Amino acid sequence: MENGMKVVKPLDDEKKQTESGQEEQTGYIRMKKFKFVMLLFFVIFITAGITTAAFAFGDQKAVNVTTVNRPEFDKLYKAYDSIQKKYYTKVKQKTLVDGAINGMVESLNDPYSDYMSKTEASDFNNTISSSFEGIGAEVEEKDGYIVIVSPIKGSPAEKAGLKPNDKILAVDGKSVHGMSANEAVMLIRGKKGTKVTLTIQHVGSKDETKVTLTRDTIPVNTVYAKMLKNGVAHIQITTFSDGTYKEFKAAVENMKKQGMKSMIVDVRQDPGGLLDQAIKIANMFVPEGRTILQTEDRNGSREKYVAESGTKITVPAVVMIDGGSASASEILAAALNESAGIPLVGEKSYGKGTVQSAEKFNDGSILKFTVQKWLTPNGSWIHKKGIEPDEKVSLPDYAKLPVIGTDAELKLYSVSEDVKTAEKMLKALGYNPGRVDGYFDWNTKTAVEAFQMHEKMQPTGIINGDTATKLMSEISNLITRHDTQLKKAEEVVQKEK
């Protein structure tokens, strides 16, 4: 104990993932300290006025025990019995039980608490442990809407220009309003090569746009490294998955061989992932004994996670963050900033500061609910606030342009917000669309034709699915070539020497 606070050291490298104390799954954290040996399943039996329940713990067989009278459940039992006996069609017991659990979870009004069916739970686990097929975007439920937290690097979602805080209103024409994030993900996911059409409302806009994406395999690789000028290594973490820590270590060693003199750790657009991976990477920078993370339960009791001994990275470093940096990304950024003195560059992070516990039932379903807050080393709770960078730098205005609907056809005399977005993109790419006013005139048509010829496409002068997709792809490439945040990070890290 330290000042009445429990101190916890990071996990050993040799421990398996299932043995890690806490972990975060794509935007939320799972507690697995007891390997799901808590209550897994129960069936209510009412016999001769005596209520009994069959419980199963771990691999033990269910046994009948007499329960304590719980009058608060009388109304629930009565509603269940009435529906079973009097509803005009038969209803499966599982449907009613699942519905009751869903109702309890929804009453929490917490986007990070959820009840998942067996299929949903399987997808929940596969997202972190292996590659999966889909569009590659982390989403959450927020005020009844499905909102994008961050697209994954190189994914169809990123290539289509989807941005953090964009709302997904419908999937293939089916409204997802009021759905949980997992229910929406089940609709969005699908086999590689198949298409899905999303109705998107860009942040700050009232207009709706339909975007058709081709699903793909979302790669397992989560760390990308390259050497910039003057020995500056740029190491990007796109998500925190099973092998991220090992990938990061390998990337650091590779950069050392190439003459690394300083380092930029880039967690922009990183929606989070496994907590233990973030802790292990933080431990490579934070001096022994200093705090990496704190957690606080409902009673105000705190636990500290402190850095262990070992070889530390001592070259000058900076961390890059933005509005798509969430959860585990924020944990890493805060730890390196507050406990290792490493400056942050970019824009304010997302702001996700809660810890979830996941309990698995015998039928494969999972109940996930918030049990703790996580705090920065200095004790700050960044939930819904985010982390402010030391050096605030925005990307060019064209980096914030919304997506263009790939289902619509923009042509001469069209008038819409999509036309205005396309005009801004053409102008940023060096083509002259004339006035940027949302009106598709002859100047706009000429600019579109010039763009199509340059990209070896048929010069129709019409913006349809292929041209819209190519426009957004070229804007993405332009952002990469003129990355103002990365340039600032290079300046800062070289001053740190």
CSV table of C-alpha atoms in Angstrom, one decimal:
chain,number,residue,atom,x,y,z
A,1,MET,CA,0.0,0.0,0.0
A,2,GLU,CA,1.2,3.5,-0.8
A,3,ASN,CA,-0.6,6.4,0.9
A,4,GLY,CA,-3.7,4.2,1.3
A,5,MET,CA,-3.5,3.3,-2.4
A,6,LYS,CA,-2.9,-0.2,-3.8
A,7,VAL,CA,0.1,-0.4,-6.1
A,8,VAL,CA,0.1,-2.8,-9.0
A,9,LYS,CA,3.1,-3.5,-11.2
A,10,PRO,CA,2.7,-4.0,-15.0
A,11,LEU,CA,2.2,-7.5,-16.4
A,12,ASP,CA,5.2,-9.7,-17.1
A,13,ASP,CA,6.0,-10.2,-20.8
A,14,GLU,CA,5.8,-14.0,-20.4
A,15,LYS,CA,2.2,-14.0,-19.2
A,16,LYS,CA,-0.4,-15.0,-21.7
A,17,GLN,CA,-3.1,-12.6,-22.7
A,18,THR,CA,-5.8,-14.5,-20.8
A,19,GLU,CA,-3.8,-14.1,-17.7
A,20,SER,CA,-3.4,-10.3,-17.9
A,21,GLY,CA,-5.1,-8.4,-15.1
A,22,GLN,CA,-6.9,-5.8,-17.1
A,23,GLU,CA,-7.3,-5.4,-20.8
A,24,GLU,CA,-9.2,-3.0,-23.1
A,25,GLN,CA,-11.1,-4.2,-26.2
A,26,THR,CA,-11.3,-1.7,-29.0
A,27,GLY,CA,-12.4,1.3,-27.0
A,28,TYR,CA,-13.3,-0.5,-23.8
A,29,ILE,CA,-11.4,-2.3,-21.0
A,30,ARG,CA,-12.1,-5.9,-19.9
A,31,MET,CA,-11.3,-7.0,-16.4
A,32,LYS,CA,-10.1,-10.7,-16.5
A,33,LYS,CA,-8.6,-11.2,-13.1
A,34,PHE,CA,-10.7,-14.2,-12.4
A,35,LYS,CA,-11.1,-15.8,-15.8
A,36,PHE,CA,-14.8,-15.4,-15.9
A,37,VAL,CA,-15.4,-17.8,-13.0
A,38,MET,CA,-18.2,-15.5,-11.7
A,39,LEU,CA,-21.8,-16.5,-12.0
A,40,LEU,CA,-22.2,-17.8,-15.5
A,41,PHE,CA,-25.8,-19.0,-15.8
A,42,PHE,CA,-29.0,-19.3,-13.9
A,43,VAL,CA,-32.4,-20.8,-14.6
A,44,ILE,CA,-35.4,-19.9,-12.5
A,45,PHE,CA,-37.6,-22.7,-11.2
A,46,ILE,CA,-40.8,-22.1,-9.3
A,47,THR,CA,-42.1,-25.2,-7.7
A,48,ALA,CA,-44.8,-25.5,-5.0
A,49,GLY,CA,-44.3,-21.8,-4.1
A,50,ILE,CA,-40.6,-22.3,-3.4
A,51,THR,CA,-38.1,-20.4,-5.6
A,52,THR,CA,-34.9,-22.3,-6.4
A,53,ALA,CA,-32.1,-21.6,-8.9
A,54,ALA,CA,-29.6,-23.7,-10.7
A,55,PHE,CA,-26.2,-22.1,-10.7
A,56,ALA,CA,-23.0,-23.1,-12.6
A,57,PHE,CA,-19.6,-21.8,-11.6
A,58,GLY,CA,-16.7,-22.4,-14.0
A,59,ASP,CA,-16.6,-26.0,-15.0
A,60,GLN,CA,-18.7,-27.2,-12.1
A,61,LYS,CA,-22.1,-28.8,-12.7
A,62,ALA,CA,-25.2,-26.9,-11.8
A,63,VAL,CA,-26.8,-27.6,-8.4
A,64,ASN,CA,-30.2,-26.6,-7.0
A,65,VAL,CA,-30.1,-24.2,-4.1
A,66,THR,CA,-32.8,-22.2,-2.3
A,67,THR,CA,-32.5,-18.5,-2.9
A,68,VAL,CA,-33.1,-15.6,-0.5
A,69,ASN,CA,-36.5,-14.0,-1.1
A,70,ARG,CA,-36.0,-11.0,-3.3
A,71,PRO,CA,-39.3,-9.0,-3.3
A,72,GLU,CA,-37.8,-6.4,-5.8
A,73,PHE,CA,-38.0,-9.1,-8.5
A,74,ASP,CA,-41.7,-9.9,-7.9
A,75,LYS,CA,-42.8,-7.5,-10.6
A,76,LEU,CA,-40.2,-9.0,-13.0
A,77,TYR,CA,-41.4,-12.5,-12.3
A,78,LYS,CA,-45.1,-11.5,-12.7
A,79,ALA,CA,-44.4,-9.8,-16.1
A,80,TYR,CA,-42.5,-12.9,-17.3
A,81,ASP,CA,-45.3,-15.3,-16.2
A,82,SER,CA,-48.0,-13.1,-17.7
A,83,ILE,CA,-46.3,-12.9,-21.1
A,84,GLN,CA,-45.5,-16.6,-21.1
A,85,LYS,CA,-49.1,-17.5,-20.3
A,86,LYS,CA,-51.2,-14.8,-22.0
A,87,TYR,CA,-49.3,-13.3,-24.9
A,88,TYR,CA,-51.1,-14.1,-28.2
A,89,THR,CA,-48.1,-16.1,-29.6
A,90,LYS,CA,-45.6,-18.3,-27.9
A,91,VAL,CA,-42.4,-16.5,-26.9
A,92,LYS,CA,-39.1,-18.3,-26.3
A,93,GLN,CA,-37.8,-18.2,-22.7
A,94,LYS,CA,-34.4,-17.1,-24.0
A,95,THR,CA,-35.9,-14.1,-25.8
A,96,LEU,CA,-37.6,-12.8,-22.7
A,97,VAL,CA,-34.5,-13.4,-20.5
A,98,ASP,CA,-32.2,-11.7,-23.0
A,99,GLY,CA,-34.7,-8.8,-23.3
A,100,ALA,CA,-34.7,-8.4,-19.6
A,101,ILE,CA,-31.0,-8.2,-19.4
A,102,ASN,CA,-30.8,-5.8,-22.4
A,103,GLY,CA,-33.4,-3.6,-20.6
A,104,MET,CA,-31.3,-3.4,-17.5
A,105,VAL,CA,-28.2,-2.5,-19.4
A,106,GLU,CA,-29.9,0.1,-21.5
A,107,SER,CA,-31.3,1.7,-18.4
A,108,LEU,CA,-27.7,2.5,-17.3
A,109,ASN,CA,-27.5,5.0,-20.2
A,110,ASP,CA,-23.9,4.1,-20.6
A,111,PRO,CA,-22.5,3.6,-24.2
A,112,TYR,CA,-19.8,1.3,-22.9
A,113,SER,CA,-22.1,-1.1,-21.1
A,114,ASP,CA,-23.7,-3.8,-23.3
A,115,TYR,CA,-25.2,-7.3,-23.4
A,116,MET,CA,-23.9,-9.4,-26.3
A,117,SER,CA,-25.3,-12.6,-27.8
A,118,LYS,CA,-23.0,-15.5,-28.5
A,119,THR,CA,-22.4,-14.3,-32.1
A,120,GLU,CA,-21.8,-10.7,-31.0
A,121,ALA,CA,-19.4,-11.9,-28.3
A,122,SER,CA,-17.5,-13.9,-30.8
A,123,ASP,CA,-17.0,-10.9,-33.0
A,124,PHE,CA,-16.1,-8.8,-30.0
A,125,ASN,CA,-13.2,-11.1,-29.2
A,126,ASN,CA,-12.1,-11.6,-32.9
A,127,THR,CA,-11.7,-7.9,-33.4
A,128,ILE,CA,-8.8,-7.8,-31.0
A,129,SER,CA,-7.2,-11.3,-31.3
A,130,SER,CA,-7.0,-11.6,-35.1
A,131,SER,CA,-7.8,-10.1,-38.4
A,132,PHE,CA,-11.4,-9.7,-39.3
A,133,GLU,CA,-13.5,-8.8,-42.3
A,134,GLY,CA,-15.4,-5.5,-42.4
A,135,ILE,CA,-14.9,-1.8,-43.1
A,136,GLY,CA,-12.3,-1.1,-40.3
A,137,ALA,CA,-13.9,1.5,-38.1
A,138,GLU,CA,-14.3,1.6,-34.4
A,139,VAL,CA,-17.8,2.8,-33.4
A,140,GLU,CA,-19.8,3.5,-30.3
A,141,GLU,CA,-23.3,4.3,-29.3
A,142,LYS,CA,-23.8,7.9,-28.2
A,143,ASP,CA,-27.1,9.5,-27.4
A,144,GLY,CA,-28.9,7.0,-29.4
A,145,TYR,CA,-26.7,7.3,-32.5
A,146,ILE,CA,-23.9,5.1,-33.8
A,147,VAL,CA,-20.8,7.3,-34.0
A,148,ILE,CA,-17.4,6.6,-35.5
A,149,VAL,CA,-14.6,6.8,-32.9
A,150,SER,CA,-11.9,6.3,-35.5
A,151,PRO,CA,-11.2,4.5,-38.8
A,152,ILE,CA,-8.3,2.0,-38.8
A,153,LYS,CA,-5.3,2.8,-40.9
A,154,GLY,CA,-5.5,1.5,-44.4
A,155,SER,CA,-9.1,0.3,-44.0
A,156,PRO,CA,-12.0,0.8,-46.4
A,157,ALA,CA,-13.4,3.3,-43.8
A,158,GLU,CA,-10.3,5.4,-43.9
A,159,LYS,CA,-10.0,5.3,-47.7
A,160,ALA,CA,-13.6,6.4,-48.0
A,161,GLY,CA,-12.9,9.4,-45.9
A,162,LEU,CA,-15.0,8.5,-42.8
A,163,LYS,CA,-14.0,10.7,-39.8
A,164,PRO,CA,-14.3,10.6,-36.0
A,165,ASN,CA,-17.7,11.7,-34.8
A,166,ASP,CA,-19.4,11.0,-38.1
A,167,LYS,CA,-22.8,9.5,-37.4
A,168,ILE,CA,-23.9,6.2,-39.1
A,169,LEU,CA,-27.7,6.7,-39.6
A,170,ALA,CA,-28.4,3.5,-41.6
A,171,VAL,CA,-26.8,0.3,-42.9
A,172,ASP,CA,-28.1,-0.8,-46.3
A,173,GLY,CA,-31.1,1.3,-45.7
A,174,LYS,CA,-31.9,-0.1,-42.3
A,175,SER,CA,-31.9,2.6,-39.5
A,176,VAL,CA,-29.5,1.9,-36.7
A,177,HIS,CA,-30.8,4.7,-34.5
A,178,GLY,CA,-31.3,3.3,-30.9
A,179,MET,CA,-29.2,0.2,-31.6
A,180,SER,CA,-26.2,-0.8,-29.5
A,181,ALA,CA,-22.8,-0.5,-31.0
A,182,ASN,CA,-22.5,-4.3,-31.3
A,183,GLU,CA,-25.9,-4.6,-33.0
A,184,ALA,CA,-24.8,-2.0,-35.6
A,185,VAL,CA,-21.4,-3.8,-36.1
A,186,MET,CA,-23.2,-7.0,-36.8
A,187,LEU,CA,-24.9,-5.2,-39.8
A,188,ILE,CA,-21.8,-3.5,-41.0
A,189,ARG,CA,-19.5,-6.5,-40.9
A,190,GLY,CA,-19.5,-9.1,-43.7
A,191,LYS,CA,-17.3,-11.1,-46.0
A,192,LYS,CA,-14.4,-9.6,-47.9
A,193,GLY,CA,-15.4,-8.3,-51.3
A,194,THR,CA,-19.0,-7.7,-50.4
A,195,LYS,CA,-20.4,-4.2,-50.3
A,196,VAL,CA,-22.2,-2.3,-47.6
A,197,THR,CA,-23.9,1.1,-48.0
A,198,LEU,CA,-23.8,3.5,-45.0
A,199,THR,CA,-25.9,6.6,-44.6
A,200,ILE,CA,-23.6,9.1,-43.0
A,201,GLN,CA,-24.2,12.4,-41.3
A,202,HIS,CA,-20.9,14.3,-41.1
A,203,VAL,CA,-20.1,16.0,-37.8
A,204,GLY,CA,-21.5,19.6,-37.9
A,205,SER,CA,-23.7,18.9,-40.9
A,206,LYS,CA,-27.5,18.2,-41.2
A,207,ASP,CA,-27.1,16.6,-44.6
A,208,GLU,CA,-27.1,12.9,-45.1
A,209,THR,CA,-24.8,11.1,-47.5
A,210,LYS,CA,-24.8,7.5,-48.7
A,211,VAL,CA,-21.4,5.9,-49.0
A,212,THR,CA,-20.9,2.4,-50.4
A,213,LEU,CA,-17.8,0.5,-49.2
A,214,THR,CA,-16.3,-2.8,-50.2
A,215,ARG,CA,-15.5,-4.9,-47.1
A,216,ASP,CA,-12.0,-6.2,-46.8
A,217,THR,CA,-9.8,-8.1,-44.4
A,218,ILE,CA,-8.6,-5.7,-41.7
A,219,PRO,CA,-4.9,-6.5,-41.1
A,220,VAL,CA,-3.4,-7.7,-37.9
A,221,ASN,CA,-0.4,-5.4,-38.1
A,222,THR,CA,-0.8,-2.6,-35.7
A,223,VAL,CA,2.6,-0.9,-35.7
A,224,TYR,CA,4.2,0.9,-38.7
A,225,ALA,CA,7.7,2.4,-38.6
A,226,LYS,CA,9.9,4.5,-40.9
A,227,MET,CA,12.9,6.6,-40.6
A,228,LEU,CA,12.5,10.3,-41.4
A,229,LYS,CA,15.3,12.8,-41.8
A,230,ASN,CA,18.0,13.5,-39.2
A,231,GLY,CA,17.6,10.1,-37.5
A,232,VAL,CA,13.9,10.8,-36.4
A,233,ALA,CA,12.0,7.5,-36.2
A,234,HIS,CA,8.2,7.7,-36.8
A,235,ILE,CA,6.4,4.8,-35.2
A,236,GLN,CA,2.7,4.7,-35.6
A,237,ILE,CA,0.4,2.5,-33.5
A,238,THR,CA,-3.0,2.0,-35.2
A,239,THR,CA,-4.7,-0.1,-32.5
A,240,PHE,CA,-3.7,-2.0,-29.4
A,241,SER,CA,-4.1,-5.7,-30.2
A,242,ASP,CA,-2.5,-9.0,-29.0
A,243,GLY,CA,0.9,-8.5,-30.6
A,244,THR,CA,1.2,-4.7,-30.5
A,245,TYR,CA,3.8,-4.6,-27.7
A,246,LYS,CA,6.0,-7.1,-29.5
A,247,GLU,CA,5.5,-5.3,-32.8
A,248,PHE,CA,6.5,-2.0,-31.1
A,249,LYS,CA,9.6,-3.5,-29.6
A,250,ALA,CA,10.6,-4.9,-33.0
A,251,ALA,CA,10.0,-1.6,-34.6
A,252,VAL,CA,12.2,0.2,-32.1
A,253,GLU,CA,15.1,-2.3,-32.6
A,254,ASN,CA,14.7,-1.9,-36.4
A,255,MET,CA,14.9,1.9,-36.1
A,256,LYS,CA,18.0,1.6,-33.8
A,257,LYS,CA,19.7,-0.3,-36.6
A,258,GLN,CA,18.9,2.5,-39.0
A,259,GLY,CA,20.5,5.1,-36.7
A,260,MET,CA,17.6,6.3,-34.6
A,261,LYS,CA,18.4,9.5,-32.7
A,262,SER,CA,14.9,10.5,-31.6
A,263,MET,CA,11.4,9.1,-31.9
A,264,ILE,CA,7.8,10.1,-32.7
A,265,VAL,CA,5.1,7.8,-31.2
A,266,ASP,CA,2.0,8.4,-33.3
A,267,VAL,CA,-1.4,7.3,-31.9
A,268,ARG,CA,-3.5,9.6,-34.0
A,269,GLN,CA,-6.8,7.9,-35.1
A,270,ASP,CA,-6.0,5.0,-32.8
A,271,PRO,CA,-9.3,3.9,-31.1
A,272,GLY,CA,-7.6,1.9,-28.4
A,273,GLY,CA,-7.5,-1.8,-27.7
A,274,LEU,CA,-5.9,-4.0,-25.0
A,275,LEU,CA,-4.9,-2.2,-21.9
A,276,ASP,CA,-2.0,-4.5,-21.0
A,277,GLN,CA,-0.3,-3.7,-24.3
A,278,ALA,CA,-0.5,0.1,-23.6
A,279,ILE,CA,0.9,-0.5,-20.1
A,280,LYS,CA,3.8,-2.6,-21.5
A,281,ILE,CA,4.7,0.0,-24.1
A,282,ALA,CA,4.5,2.8,-21.5
A,283,ASN,CA,6.8,0.8,-19.3
A,284,MET,CA,9.5,1.1,-22.0
A,285,PHE,CA,9.6,4.9,-21.4
A,286,VAL,CA,8.4,5.6,-17.8
A,287,PRO,CA,11.2,5.4,-15.1
A,288,GLU,CA,10.9,2.6,-12.6
A,289,GLY,CA,8.5,3.4,-9.7
A,290,ARG,CA,6.6,6.2,-11.5
A,291,THR,CA,2.9,5.9,-12.1
A,292,ILE,CA,1.6,4.7,-15.5
A,293,LEU,CA,-2.1,4.6,-14.6
A,294,GLN,CA,-4.6,4.8,-11.8
A,295,THR,CA,-8.0,3.3,-11.5
A,296,GLU,CA,-10.8,4.3,-9.1
A,297,ASP,CA,-13.9,2.3,-8.1
A,298,ARG,CA,-17.4,3.4,-7.0
A,299,ASN,CA,-16.2,3.8,-3.4
A,300,GLY,CA,-13.3,6.0,-4.3
A,301,SER,CA,-10.6,3.4,-3.7
A,302,ARG,CA,-7.7,3.7,-6.1
A,303,GLU,CA,-5.1,1.4,-7.6
A,304,LYS,CA,-1.8,2.5,-9.0
A,305,TYR,CA,0.0,0.8,-11.9
A,306,VAL,CA,3.7,1.7,-11.7
A,307,ALA,CA,6.6,1.2,-14.0
A,308,GLU,CA,9.0,-1.7,-13.5
A,309,SER,CA,12.7,-1.9,-13.9
A,310,GLY,CA,14.3,-2.8,-17.3
A,311,THR,CA,15.8,-1.2,-20.3
A,312,LYS,CA,14.3,2.1,-21.0
A,313,ILE,CA,14.0,4.2,-24.2
A,314,THR,CA,16.1,7.3,-23.5
A,315,VAL,CA,16.2,9.0,-26.9
A,316,PRO,CA,14.2,12.2,-27.2
A,317,ALA,CA,10.6,11.5,-28.0
A,318,VAL,CA,7.2,13.1,-28.6
A,319,VAL,CA,3.7,11.6,-28.8
A,320,MET,CA,1.2,12.6,-31.5
A,321,ILE,CA,-2.5,12.6,-30.6
A,322,ASP,CA,-5.8,13.8,-32.2
A,323,GLY,CA,-9.6,13.5,-31.8
A,324,GLY,CA,-9.4,9.8,-32.9
A,325,SER,CA,-7.0,8.9,-30.1
A,326,ALA,CA,-9.1,7.1,-27.6
A,327,SER,CA,-8.9,5.0,-24.5
A,328,ALA,CA,-5.7,2.9,-24.5
A,329,SER,CA,-4.1,5.5,-26.8
A,330,GLU,CA,-4.9,8.2,-24.2
A,331,ILE,CA,-3.6,6.0,-21.4
A,332,LEU,CA,-0.2,5.7,-23.2
A,333,ALA,CA,-0.1,9.4,-24.1
A,334,ALA,CA,-0.9,10.5,-20.5
A,335,ALA,CA,1.6,8.1,-19.0
A,336,LEU,CA,4.5,9.3,-21.3
A,337,ASN,CA,3.6,12.9,-20.9
A,338,GLU,CA,3.0,13.1,-17.1
A,339,SER,CA,5.5,10.4,-15.9
A,340,ALA,CA,8.2,10.6,-18.5
A,341,GLY,CA,8.0,14.3,-19.5
A,342,ILE,CA,7.4,13.5,-23.2
A,343,PRO,CA,5.6,16.4,-25.0
A,344,LEU,CA,2.3,15.8,-26.8
A,345,VAL,CA,1.7,17.3,-30.3
A,346,GLY,CA,-1.5,17.5,-32.4
A,347,GLU,CA,-5.1,18.0,-31.3
A,348,LYS,CA,-7.2,17.2,-28.2
A,349,SER,CA,-7.8,13.5,-27.8
A,350,TYR,CA,-11.2,11.7,-27.8
A,351,GLY,CA,-11.8,11.5,-24.0
A,352,LYS,CA,-12.7,7.9,-22.9
A,353,GLY,CA,-11.9,7.3,-19.3
A,354,THR,CA,-13.8,4.4,-18.0
A,355,VAL,CA,-13.1,0.7,-17.3
A,356,GLN,CA,-15.4,-2.1,-18.2
A,357,SER,CA,-15.8,-5.6,-16.8
A,358,ALA,CA,-17.0,-8.5,-19.0
A,359,GLU,CA,-18.8,-11.5,-17.5
A,360,LYS,CA,-19.4,-14.6,-19.8
A,361,PHE,CA,-22.4,-16.8,-19.5
A,362,ASN,CA,-22.5,-20.5,-20.3
A,363,ASP,CA,-24.4,-19.9,-23.6
A,364,GLY,CA,-21.5,-17.8,-24.9
A,365,SER,CA,-23.2,-14.4,-24.3
A,366,ILE,CA,-21.4,-11.6,-22.5
A,367,LEU,CA,-22.5,-8.9,-20.1
A,368,LYS,CA,-20.1,-5.9,-20.2
A,369,PHE,CA,-20.5,-3.0,-17.9
A,370,THR,CA,-18.5,-0.1,-16.5
A,371,VAL,CA,-16.9,-0.8,-13.1
A,372,GLN,CA,-14.2,1.9,-12.7
A,373,LYS,CA,-12.7,5.1,-13.9
A,374,TRP,CA,-9.1,5.3,-15.1
A,375,LEU,CA,-7.1,8.3,-14.2
A,376,THR,CA,-3.9,9.8,-15.5
A,377,PRO,CA,-0.7,9.5,-13.4
A,378,ASN,CA,-1.5,12.9,-11.9
A,379,GLY,CA,-5.0,11.8,-11.0
A,380,SER,CA,-6.9,13.6,-13.8
A,381,TRP,CA,-10.1,12.0,-15.2
A,382,ILE,CA,-10.2,12.8,-18.9
A,383,HIS,CA,-13.6,11.3,-19.7
A,384,LYS,CA,-15.5,13.4,-22.2
A,385,LYS,CA,-12.8,16.0,-21.9
A,386,GLY,CA,-9.8,14.5,-23.7
A,387,ILE,CA,-6.1,15.3,-23.3
A,388,GLU,CA,-4.8,18.7,-24.5
A,389,PRO,CA,-1.5,18.6,-26.4
A,390,ASP,CA,1.4,20.7,-25.4
A,391,GLU,CA,1.8,21.8,-29.0
A,392,LYS,CA,-1.6,22.3,-30.7
A,393,VAL,CA,-1.4,21.8,-34.4
A,394,SER,CA,-4.3,21.2,-36.9
A,395,LEU,CA,-4.1,19.5,-40.2
A,396,PRO,CA,-5.0,21.6,-43.3
A,397,ASP,CA,-8.7,22.4,-43.8
A,398,TYR,CA,-9.1,19.8,-46.6
A,399,ALA,CA,-8.3,17.1,-44.0
A,400,LYS,CA,-11.6,17.9,-42.4
A,401,LEU,CA,-13.7,17.6,-45.5
A,402,PRO,CA,-16.7,15.2,-45.2
A,403,VAL,CA,-17.1,12.2,-47.4
A,404,ILE,CA,-18.8,12.4,-50.8
A,405,GLY,CA,-21.8,10.1,-51.3
A,406,THR,CA,-20.6,7.3,-53.6
A,407,ASP,CA,-24.2,6.4,-54.6
A,408,ALA,CA,-25.1,9.9,-55.9
A,409,GLU,CA,-24.2,11.2,-59.4
A,410,LEU,CA,-22.9,14.7,-59.5
A,411,LYS,CA,-23.0,16.3,-62.9
A,412,LEU,CA,-23.6,19.6,-64.7
A,413,TYR,CA,-26.2,21.8,-63.0
A,414,SER,CA,-26.3,19.7,-59.8
A,415,VAL,CA,-26.6,21.7,-56.6
A,416,SER,CA,-25.7,20.1,-53.2
A,417,GLU,CA,-23.3,20.0,-50.3
A,418,ASP,CA,-21.6,17.1,-52.0
A,419,VAL,CA,-20.8,19.3,-55.0
A,420,LYS,CA,-19.3,21.9,-52.7
A,421,THR,CA,-17.2,19.2,-51.0
A,422,ALA,CA,-16.0,17.9,-54.4
A,423,GLU,CA,-15.1,21.5,-55.5
A,424,LYS,CA,-13.0,21.9,-52.3
A,425,MET,CA,-11.2,18.7,-53.0
A,426,LEU,CA,-10.5,19.5,-56.6
A,427,LYS,CA,-9.1,22.9,-55.6
A,428,ALA,CA,-6.9,21.3,-52.9
A,429,LEU,CA,-5.5,18.9,-55.5
A,430,GLY,CA,-4.6,21.7,-57.9
A,431,TYR,CA,-7.6,21.7,-60.2
A,432,ASN,CA,-9.7,24.9,-60.8
A,433,PRO,CA,-13.4,24.2,-60.3
A,434,GLY,CA,-14.2,28.0,-60.4
A,435,ARG,CA,-16.4,29.3,-57.6
A,436,VAL,CA,-16.7,26.9,-54.6
A,437,ASP,CA,-20.4,27.3,-54.1
A,438,GLY,CA,-22.0,23.9,-54.4
A,439,TYR,CA,-23.2,24.6,-58.0
A,440,PHE,CA,-21.8,22.1,-60.6
A,441,ASP,CA,-21.1,24.5,-63.5
A,442,TRP,CA,-18.9,24.2,-66.6
A,443,ASN,CA,-15.8,25.1,-64.6
A,444,THR,CA,-16.5,22.3,-62.2
A,445,LYS,CA,-17.1,19.9,-65.1
A,446,THR,CA,-13.8,20.9,-66.8
A,447,ALA,CA,-11.9,20.4,-63.5
A,448,VAL,CA,-13.5,16.9,-63.0
A,449,GLU,CA,-12.5,15.9,-66.6
A,450,ALA,CA,-8.9,17.1,-65.9
A,451,PHE,CA,-8.8,15.1,-62.7
A,452,GLN,CA,-10.2,12.0,-64.4
A,453,MET,CA,-7.7,12.2,-67.3
A,454,HIS,CA,-4.8,12.6,-64.8
A,455,GLU,CA,-6.0,9.5,-63.0
A,456,LYS,CA,-6.4,7.6,-66.3
A,457,MET,CA,-10.2,7.4,-65.9
A,458,GLN,CA,-12.8,8.0,-68.6
A,459,PRO,CA,-13.2,11.8,-68.7
A,460,THR,CA,-17.0,12.0,-68.3
A,461,GLY,CA,-17.0,15.2,-66.2
A,462,ILE,CA,-19.4,13.3,-63.9
A,463,ILE,CA,-18.6,12.4,-60.3
A,464,ASN,CA,-20.0,9.0,-59.6
A,465,GLY,CA,-18.9,6.2,-57.2
A,466,ASP,CA,-15.4,5.5,-58.8
A,467,THR,CA,-14.5,9.2,-59.2
A,468,ALA,CA,-15.8,10.1,-55.7
A,469,THR,CA,-13.7,7.3,-54.2
A,470,LYS,CA,-10.6,8.3,-56.1
A,471,LEU,CA,-11.1,12.0,-55.1
A,472,MET,CA,-11.2,11.0,-51.4
A,473,SER,CA,-8.3,8.7,-51.8
A,474,GLU,CA,-6.1,11.4,-53.4
A,475,ILE,CA,-7.1,13.8,-50.6
A,476,SER,CA,-6.0,11.2,-48.1
A,477,ASN,CA,-2.6,11.0,-49.9
A,478,LEU,CA,-2.3,14.7,-50.0
A,479,ILE,CA,-2.9,14.9,-46.2
A,480,THR,CA,-0.1,12.3,-45.8
A,481,ARG,CA,2.3,14.3,-48.0
A,482,HIS,CA,1.5,17.6,-46.2
A,483,ASP,CA,1.2,16.4,-42.6
A,484,THR,CA,1.5,19.6,-40.6
A,485,GLN,CA,1.3,17.7,-37.3
A,486,LEU,CA,4.1,15.4,-38.2
A,487,LYS,CA,6.3,18.3,-39.3
A,488,LYS,CA,5.7,20.0,-36.0
A,489,ALA,CA,6.5,16.8,-34.1
A,490,GLU,CA,9.8,16.6,-36.0
A,491,GLU,CA,10.6,20.2,-35.0
A,492,VAL,CA,9.7,19.5,-31.3
A,493,VAL,CA,11.6,16.2,-30.9
A,494,GLN,CA,14.8,17.7,-32.4
A,495,LYS,CA,14.7,20.5,-29.9
A,496,GLU,CA,14.4,17.9,-27.1
A,497,LYS,CA,18.0,16.7,-27.8
